[in-house]
Coordinates of C-alpha atoms and ligand atoms in Angstrom, one line a residue:
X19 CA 100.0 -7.5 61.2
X20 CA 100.9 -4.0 59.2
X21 CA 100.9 -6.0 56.2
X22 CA 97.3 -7.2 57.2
X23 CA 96.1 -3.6 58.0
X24 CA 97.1 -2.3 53.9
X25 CA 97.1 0.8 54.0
X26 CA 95.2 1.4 57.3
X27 CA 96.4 2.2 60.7
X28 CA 93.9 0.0 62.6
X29 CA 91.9 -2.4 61.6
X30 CA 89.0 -1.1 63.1
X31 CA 89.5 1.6 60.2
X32 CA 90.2 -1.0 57.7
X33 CA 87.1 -2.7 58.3
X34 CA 84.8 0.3 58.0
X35 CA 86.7 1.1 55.1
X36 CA 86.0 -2.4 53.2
X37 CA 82.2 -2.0 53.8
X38 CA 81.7 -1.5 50.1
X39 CA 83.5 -4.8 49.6
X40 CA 81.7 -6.9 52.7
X41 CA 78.4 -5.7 52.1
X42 CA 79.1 -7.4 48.1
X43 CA 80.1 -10.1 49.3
X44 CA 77.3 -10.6 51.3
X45 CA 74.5 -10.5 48.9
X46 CA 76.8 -12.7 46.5
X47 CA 74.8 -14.9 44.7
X48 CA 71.9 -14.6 46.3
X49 CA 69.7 -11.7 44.7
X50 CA 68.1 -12.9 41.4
X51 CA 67.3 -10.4 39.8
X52 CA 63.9 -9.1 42.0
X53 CA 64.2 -12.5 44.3
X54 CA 66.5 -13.3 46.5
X55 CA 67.7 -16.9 47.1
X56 CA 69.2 -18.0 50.6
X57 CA 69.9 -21.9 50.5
X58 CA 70.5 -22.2 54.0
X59 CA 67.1 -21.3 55.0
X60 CA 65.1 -22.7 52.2
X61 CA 63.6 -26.1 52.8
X62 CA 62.9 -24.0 56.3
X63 CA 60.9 -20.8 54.8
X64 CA 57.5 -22.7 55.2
X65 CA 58.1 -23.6 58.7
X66 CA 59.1 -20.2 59.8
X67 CA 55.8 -18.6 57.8
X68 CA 53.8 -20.5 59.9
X69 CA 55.4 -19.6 63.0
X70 CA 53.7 -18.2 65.6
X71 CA 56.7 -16.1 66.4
X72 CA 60.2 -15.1 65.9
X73 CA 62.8 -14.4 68.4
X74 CA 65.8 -12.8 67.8
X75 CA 68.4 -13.2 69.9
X76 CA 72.0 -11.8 70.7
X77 CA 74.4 -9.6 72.3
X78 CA 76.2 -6.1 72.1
X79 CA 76.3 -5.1 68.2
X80 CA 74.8 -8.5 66.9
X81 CA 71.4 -7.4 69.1
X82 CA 71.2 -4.1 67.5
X83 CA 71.9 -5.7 63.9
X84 CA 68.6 -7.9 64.8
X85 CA 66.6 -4.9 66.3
X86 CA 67.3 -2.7 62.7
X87 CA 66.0 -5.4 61.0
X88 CA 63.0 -6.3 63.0
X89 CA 60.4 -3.5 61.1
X90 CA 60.9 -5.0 58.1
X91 CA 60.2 -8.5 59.0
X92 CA 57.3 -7.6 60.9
X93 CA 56.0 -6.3 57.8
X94 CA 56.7 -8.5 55.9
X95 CA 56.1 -11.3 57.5
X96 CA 53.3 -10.5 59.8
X97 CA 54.6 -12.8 62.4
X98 CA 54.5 -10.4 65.6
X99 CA 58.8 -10.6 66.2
X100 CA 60.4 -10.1 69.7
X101 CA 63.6 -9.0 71.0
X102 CA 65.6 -10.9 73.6
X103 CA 69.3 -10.1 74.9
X104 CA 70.7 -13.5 75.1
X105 CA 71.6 -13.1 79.5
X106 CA 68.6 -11.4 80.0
X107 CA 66.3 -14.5 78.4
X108 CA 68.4 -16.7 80.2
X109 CA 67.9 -15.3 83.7
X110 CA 63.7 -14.8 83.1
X111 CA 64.1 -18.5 81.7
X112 CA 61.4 -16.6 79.2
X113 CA 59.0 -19.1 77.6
X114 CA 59.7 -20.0 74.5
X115 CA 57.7 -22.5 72.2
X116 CA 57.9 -25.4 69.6
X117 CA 55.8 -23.5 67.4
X118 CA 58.5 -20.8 67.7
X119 CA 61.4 -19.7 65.3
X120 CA 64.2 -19.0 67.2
X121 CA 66.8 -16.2 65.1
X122 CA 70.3 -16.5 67.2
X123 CA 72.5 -13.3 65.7
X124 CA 76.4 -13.5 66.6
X125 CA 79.2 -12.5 64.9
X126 CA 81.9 -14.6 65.9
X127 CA 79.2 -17.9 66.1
X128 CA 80.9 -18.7 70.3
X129 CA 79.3 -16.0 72.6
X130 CA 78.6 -17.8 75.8
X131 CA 75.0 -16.1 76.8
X132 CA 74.2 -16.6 72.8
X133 CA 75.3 -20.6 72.6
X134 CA 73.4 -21.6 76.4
X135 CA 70.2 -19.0 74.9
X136 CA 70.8 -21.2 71.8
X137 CA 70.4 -24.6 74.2
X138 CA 67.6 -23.3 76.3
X139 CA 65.4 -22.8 73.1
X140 CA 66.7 -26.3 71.4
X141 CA 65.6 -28.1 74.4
X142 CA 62.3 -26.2 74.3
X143 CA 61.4 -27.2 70.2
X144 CA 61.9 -24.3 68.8
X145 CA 63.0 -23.9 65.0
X146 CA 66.4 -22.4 65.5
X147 CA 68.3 -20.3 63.1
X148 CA 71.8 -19.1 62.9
X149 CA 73.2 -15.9 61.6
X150 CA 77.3 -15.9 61.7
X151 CA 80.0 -14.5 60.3
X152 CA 82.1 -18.0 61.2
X153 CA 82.0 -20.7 58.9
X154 CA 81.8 -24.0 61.6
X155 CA 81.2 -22.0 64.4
X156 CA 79.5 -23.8 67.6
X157 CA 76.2 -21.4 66.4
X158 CA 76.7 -22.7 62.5
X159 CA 77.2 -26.2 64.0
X160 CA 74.3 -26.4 66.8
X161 CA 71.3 -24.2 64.5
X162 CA 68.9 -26.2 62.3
X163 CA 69.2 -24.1 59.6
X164 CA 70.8 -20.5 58.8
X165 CA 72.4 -17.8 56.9
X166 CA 76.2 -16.8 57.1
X167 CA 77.2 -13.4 56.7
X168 CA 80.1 -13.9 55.1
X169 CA 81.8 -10.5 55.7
X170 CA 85.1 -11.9 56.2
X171 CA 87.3 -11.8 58.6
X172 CA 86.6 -9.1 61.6
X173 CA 89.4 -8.3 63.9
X174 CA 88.5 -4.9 65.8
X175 CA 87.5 -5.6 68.8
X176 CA 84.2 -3.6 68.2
X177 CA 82.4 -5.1 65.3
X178 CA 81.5 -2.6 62.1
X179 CA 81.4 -4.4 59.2
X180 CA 79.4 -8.0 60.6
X181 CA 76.8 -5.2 61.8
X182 CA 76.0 -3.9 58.2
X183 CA 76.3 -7.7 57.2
X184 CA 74.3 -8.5 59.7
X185 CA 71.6 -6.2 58.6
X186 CA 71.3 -6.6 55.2
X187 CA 71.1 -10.4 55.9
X188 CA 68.3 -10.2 58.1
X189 CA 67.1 -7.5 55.6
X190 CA 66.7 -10.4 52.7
X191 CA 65.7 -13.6 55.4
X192 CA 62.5 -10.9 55.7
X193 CA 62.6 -10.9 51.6
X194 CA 62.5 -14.5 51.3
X195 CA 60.1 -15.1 54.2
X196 CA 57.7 -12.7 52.9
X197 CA 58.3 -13.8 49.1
X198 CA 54.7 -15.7 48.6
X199 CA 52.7 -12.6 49.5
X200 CA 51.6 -10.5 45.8
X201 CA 50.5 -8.0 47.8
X202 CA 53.9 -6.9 49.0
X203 CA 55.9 -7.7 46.0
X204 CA 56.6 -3.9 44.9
X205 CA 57.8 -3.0 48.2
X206 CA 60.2 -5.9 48.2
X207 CA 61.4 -5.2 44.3
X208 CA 61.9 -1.9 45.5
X209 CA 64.2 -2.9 49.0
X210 CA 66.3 -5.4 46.3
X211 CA 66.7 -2.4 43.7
X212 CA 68.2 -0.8 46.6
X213 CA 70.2 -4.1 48.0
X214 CA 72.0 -3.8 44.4
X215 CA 73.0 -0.1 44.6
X216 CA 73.8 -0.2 48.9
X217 CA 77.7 -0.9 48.8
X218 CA 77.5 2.0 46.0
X219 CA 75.4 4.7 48.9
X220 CA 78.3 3.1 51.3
X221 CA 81.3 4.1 49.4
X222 CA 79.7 7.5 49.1
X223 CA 79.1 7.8 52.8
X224 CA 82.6 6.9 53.4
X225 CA 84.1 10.1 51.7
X226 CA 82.5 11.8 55.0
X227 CA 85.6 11.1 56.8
X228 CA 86.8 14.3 57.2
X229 CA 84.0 15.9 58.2
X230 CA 84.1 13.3 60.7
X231 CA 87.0 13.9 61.8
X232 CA 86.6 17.5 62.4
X233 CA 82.9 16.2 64.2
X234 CA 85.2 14.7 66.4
X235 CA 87.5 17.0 67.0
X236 CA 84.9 19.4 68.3
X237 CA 83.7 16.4 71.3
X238 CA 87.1 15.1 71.9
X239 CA 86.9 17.0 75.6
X240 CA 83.2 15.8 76.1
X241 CA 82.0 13.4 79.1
X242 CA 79.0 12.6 77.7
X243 CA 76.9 12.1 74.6
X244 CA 73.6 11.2 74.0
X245 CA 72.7 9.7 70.2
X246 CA 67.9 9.9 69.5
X247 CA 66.2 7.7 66.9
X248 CA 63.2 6.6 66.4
X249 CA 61.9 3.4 63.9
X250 CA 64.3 1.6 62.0
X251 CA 67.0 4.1 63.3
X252 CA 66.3 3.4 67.0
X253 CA 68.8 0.3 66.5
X254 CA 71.0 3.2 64.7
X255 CA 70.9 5.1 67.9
X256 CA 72.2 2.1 70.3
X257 CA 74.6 1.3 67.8
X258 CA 76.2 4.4 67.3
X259 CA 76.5 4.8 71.0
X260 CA 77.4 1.5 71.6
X261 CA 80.6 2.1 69.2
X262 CA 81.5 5.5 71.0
X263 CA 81.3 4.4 74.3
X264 CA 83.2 0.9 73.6
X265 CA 86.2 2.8 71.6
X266 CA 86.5 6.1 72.5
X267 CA 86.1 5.1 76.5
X268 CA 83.5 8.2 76.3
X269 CA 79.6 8.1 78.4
X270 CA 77.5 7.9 75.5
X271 CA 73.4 6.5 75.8
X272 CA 71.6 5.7 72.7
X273 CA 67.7 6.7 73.2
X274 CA 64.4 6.2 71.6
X275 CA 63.3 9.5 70.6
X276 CA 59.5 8.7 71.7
X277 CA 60.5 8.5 75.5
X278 CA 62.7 11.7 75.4
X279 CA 59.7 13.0 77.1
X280 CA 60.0 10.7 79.9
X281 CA 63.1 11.5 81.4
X282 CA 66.3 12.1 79.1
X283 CA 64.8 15.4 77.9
X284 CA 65.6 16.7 82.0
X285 CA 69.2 16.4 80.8
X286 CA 69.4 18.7 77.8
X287 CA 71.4 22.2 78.3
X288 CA 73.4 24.2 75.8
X289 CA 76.7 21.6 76.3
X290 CA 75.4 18.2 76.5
X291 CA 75.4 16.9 73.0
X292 CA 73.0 15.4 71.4
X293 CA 72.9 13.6 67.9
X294 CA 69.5 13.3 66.6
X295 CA 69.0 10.5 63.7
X296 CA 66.6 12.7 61.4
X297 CA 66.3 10.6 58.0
X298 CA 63.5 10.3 55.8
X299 CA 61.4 7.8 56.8
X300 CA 57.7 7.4 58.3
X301 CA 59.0 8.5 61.5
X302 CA 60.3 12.2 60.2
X303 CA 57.9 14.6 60.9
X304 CA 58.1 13.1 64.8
X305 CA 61.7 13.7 64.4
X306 CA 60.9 17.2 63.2
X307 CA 59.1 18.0 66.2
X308 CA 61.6 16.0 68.7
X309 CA 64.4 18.7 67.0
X310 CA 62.1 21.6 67.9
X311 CA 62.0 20.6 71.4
X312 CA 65.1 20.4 72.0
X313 CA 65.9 23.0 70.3
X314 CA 63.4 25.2 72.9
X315 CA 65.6 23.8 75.5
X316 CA 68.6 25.1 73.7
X317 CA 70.3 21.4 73.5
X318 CA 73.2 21.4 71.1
X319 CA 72.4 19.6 68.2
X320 CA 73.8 17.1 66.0
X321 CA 71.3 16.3 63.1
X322 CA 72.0 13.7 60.6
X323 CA 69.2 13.8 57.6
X324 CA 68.9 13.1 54.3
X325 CA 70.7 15.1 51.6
X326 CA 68.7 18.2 50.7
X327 CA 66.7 18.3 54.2
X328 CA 69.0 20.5 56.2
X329 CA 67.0 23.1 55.8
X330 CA 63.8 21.2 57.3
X331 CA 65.7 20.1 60.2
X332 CA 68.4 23.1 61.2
X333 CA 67.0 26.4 61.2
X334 CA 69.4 29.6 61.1
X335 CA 72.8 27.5 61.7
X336 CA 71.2 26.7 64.7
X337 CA 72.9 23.2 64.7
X338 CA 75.3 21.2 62.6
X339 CA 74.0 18.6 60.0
X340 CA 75.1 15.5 58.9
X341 CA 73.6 14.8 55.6
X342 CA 73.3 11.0 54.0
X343 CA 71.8 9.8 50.7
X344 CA 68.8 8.1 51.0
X345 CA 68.1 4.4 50.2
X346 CA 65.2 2.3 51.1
X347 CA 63.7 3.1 54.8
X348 CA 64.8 -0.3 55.9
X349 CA 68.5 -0.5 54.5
X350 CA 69.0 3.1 56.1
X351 CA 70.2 1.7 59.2
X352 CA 73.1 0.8 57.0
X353 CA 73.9 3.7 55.7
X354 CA 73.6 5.7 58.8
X355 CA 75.9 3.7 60.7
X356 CA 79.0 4.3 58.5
X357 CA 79.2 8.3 59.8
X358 CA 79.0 7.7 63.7
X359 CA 81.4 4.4 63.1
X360 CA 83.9 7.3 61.5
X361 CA 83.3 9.7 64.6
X362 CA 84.1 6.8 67.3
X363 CA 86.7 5.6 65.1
X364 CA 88.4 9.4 64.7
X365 CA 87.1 9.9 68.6
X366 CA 89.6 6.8 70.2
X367 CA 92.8 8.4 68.1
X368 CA 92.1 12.1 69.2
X369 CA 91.7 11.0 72.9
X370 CA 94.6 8.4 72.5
X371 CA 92.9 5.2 72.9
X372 CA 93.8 1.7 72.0
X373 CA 91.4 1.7 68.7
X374 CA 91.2 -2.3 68.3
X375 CA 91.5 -3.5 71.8
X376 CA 89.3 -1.3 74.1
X377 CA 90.2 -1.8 77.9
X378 CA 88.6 -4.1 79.4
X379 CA 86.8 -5.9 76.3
X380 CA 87.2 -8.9 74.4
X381 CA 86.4 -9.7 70.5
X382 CA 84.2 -12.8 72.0
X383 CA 83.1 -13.4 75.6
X384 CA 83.2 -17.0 75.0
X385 CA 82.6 -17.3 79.2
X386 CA 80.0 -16.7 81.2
Ligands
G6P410 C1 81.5 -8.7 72.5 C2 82.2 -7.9 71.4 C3 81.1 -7.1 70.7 C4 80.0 -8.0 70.1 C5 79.5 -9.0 71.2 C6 78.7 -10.1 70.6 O1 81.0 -7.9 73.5 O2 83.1 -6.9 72.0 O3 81.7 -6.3 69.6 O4 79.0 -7.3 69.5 O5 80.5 -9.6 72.0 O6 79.5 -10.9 69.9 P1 79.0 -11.9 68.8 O7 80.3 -12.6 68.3 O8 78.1 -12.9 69.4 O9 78.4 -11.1 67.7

């Protein structure tokens, strides 16, 4: 096992670590130059076009992969695109439709909810597609048609790498799917010149460890913390929290910033804290303005922005900043991950937690 680890303690560490190297492997072969080329899903790219609507569907970290992604295939696509947690369609017995294309997300390809969703829309006609990390996997096996991640092999109990996979993969299925339209073609050459350079904007993010670390030093006594977004960093937010509370055994809700109004903001006091997902995107100046009010409540801040926009979101050392390069709007979920997956990471060893087998969890609920 040590010899499996490297030079890593845990392989939840190893694994956020080899995002660089994952994130390659996953685009391997399959940008050309300003197309990309996915062969599992080609003879299929018609059918879903003309779709009347695409589910995604999963579980835990593979549901907020999907969510990230869903902006951009909406755009691109035009195909209005719906969320569904795999238990939750299954107890609504939700309609679903043969003119439907059914997206089933899951990392290890055996997630009970996920393979009985996966059924439920089979038996109803709908196109089904597969997105795994595990080559001959019931999912891989049972979908019409699909894209793996191929992130190799993830052992932490909470998933970091398949998430970023899982994103960028979704990320180009929206690329291909919206690759007969002219009139978005420079926005998708400009989302593939920034596929090329992501592992690059990863290895940078990854220097941020220490500051991490000391990030986490400063909660390590906390009950409770509460991670805003807004856009394509809403999924950033559930993610983020999802990590802390899973690893670091610590409360932690992630929150749409456009219902802070409606409810969380009754929280806020000068010790709860609050990490507020502030990058440059369409959604900024909102987030500007969520900061502000907070701020009047005299929360306790925790801003990640871009680099150089401190200054527009912290006023007078009035918080502390986390500050990430900037890559295309919809591959920022990617980026922004990496720092809060360092803070649970350094969160479980400061409070003495089992890193790679939280409590009470398993890598794959394979029952139901
Ligand atoms: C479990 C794991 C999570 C994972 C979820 C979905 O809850 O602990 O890390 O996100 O299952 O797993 P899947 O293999 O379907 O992505």
């Amino acid at each position: 096992e040590q010899i499996k680890k490297g030079n890593y303690e845990h392989f939840m560490q190893k694994e956020i670590h080899e995002q660089p190297h994952s994130l390659t492997t996953t685009m391997r072969g399959r940008l050309r130059d300003k197309s990309v080329i996915l062969g599992g899903l080609k003879v299929h790219l018609k059918t879903i076009r003309h779709s009347r609507r695409v589910i995604f569907i999963g579980c835990g970290t593979s549901y907020n992969a999907a969510l990230a992604a869903r902006p951009f295939l909406e755009e691109l696509s035009g195909i209005p695109v719906t969320m569904e947690i795999a238990s939750d369609l299954l107890d609504r017995q939700g309609p679903i439709y043969r003119e439907d294309t059914a997206v089933f997300v899951s990392q290890s390809g055996e997630t009970a909810d996920t393979l009985l969703a996966l059924e439920y829309a089979l038996k109803n006609g709908a196109l089904c597609v597969g997105i795994t990390n595990t080559v001959g996997s019931t999912l891989a096996r049972k979908t019409h048609c699909g894209v793996h991640i191929n992130a190799g092999c993830e052992i932490g109990v909470a998933s970091t790498k398949a998430y970023t996979s899982q994103i960028v993969v979704m990320t180009m299925m929206a690329l291909a799917i919206g690759d007969d339209k002219i009139s978005t073609q420079a926005r998708r050459e400009a989302t593939i010149d920034s596929l090329y350079n992501l592992p690059n904007v990863v290895r940078e993010v990854l220097q941020r460890d220490g500051e991490m670390k000391d990030l986490a030093k400063s909660l390590i006594d906390e009950e409770s913390l509460l991670v805003f977004g807004r856009g394509y960093n809403y999924a950033t937010a559930l993610e983020g929290a999802l990590k802390v509370k899973e690893v670091a055994l610590m409360h932690s809700e992630g929150m749409l910033a456009g219902e802070m109004k409606h409810g969380p903001l009754a929280l806020v006091d000068e010790s709860l804290p609050i990490i507020v997902i502030a990058t440059n995107d369409s959604c900024f100046s909102k987030q500007q303005s969520v900061i502000q009010q907070l701020r009047a409540r005299k929360g306790r801040l925790i801003v990640m922005c871009s680099e150089g926009d401190a200054s527009l979101v912290c006023h007078s050392g009035s918080c502390r900043v986390i500050e990430v390069p900037q890559v295309a709007d919809c591959l920022q979920p990617v980026v922004n991950i990496i720092p809060l997956q360092l803070l649970a990471y350094h969160l479980t060893v400061l409070r003495g937690y089992n890193v790679d087998q939280p409590r009470n969890l398993a890598k794959s609920v394979t029952t139901l």
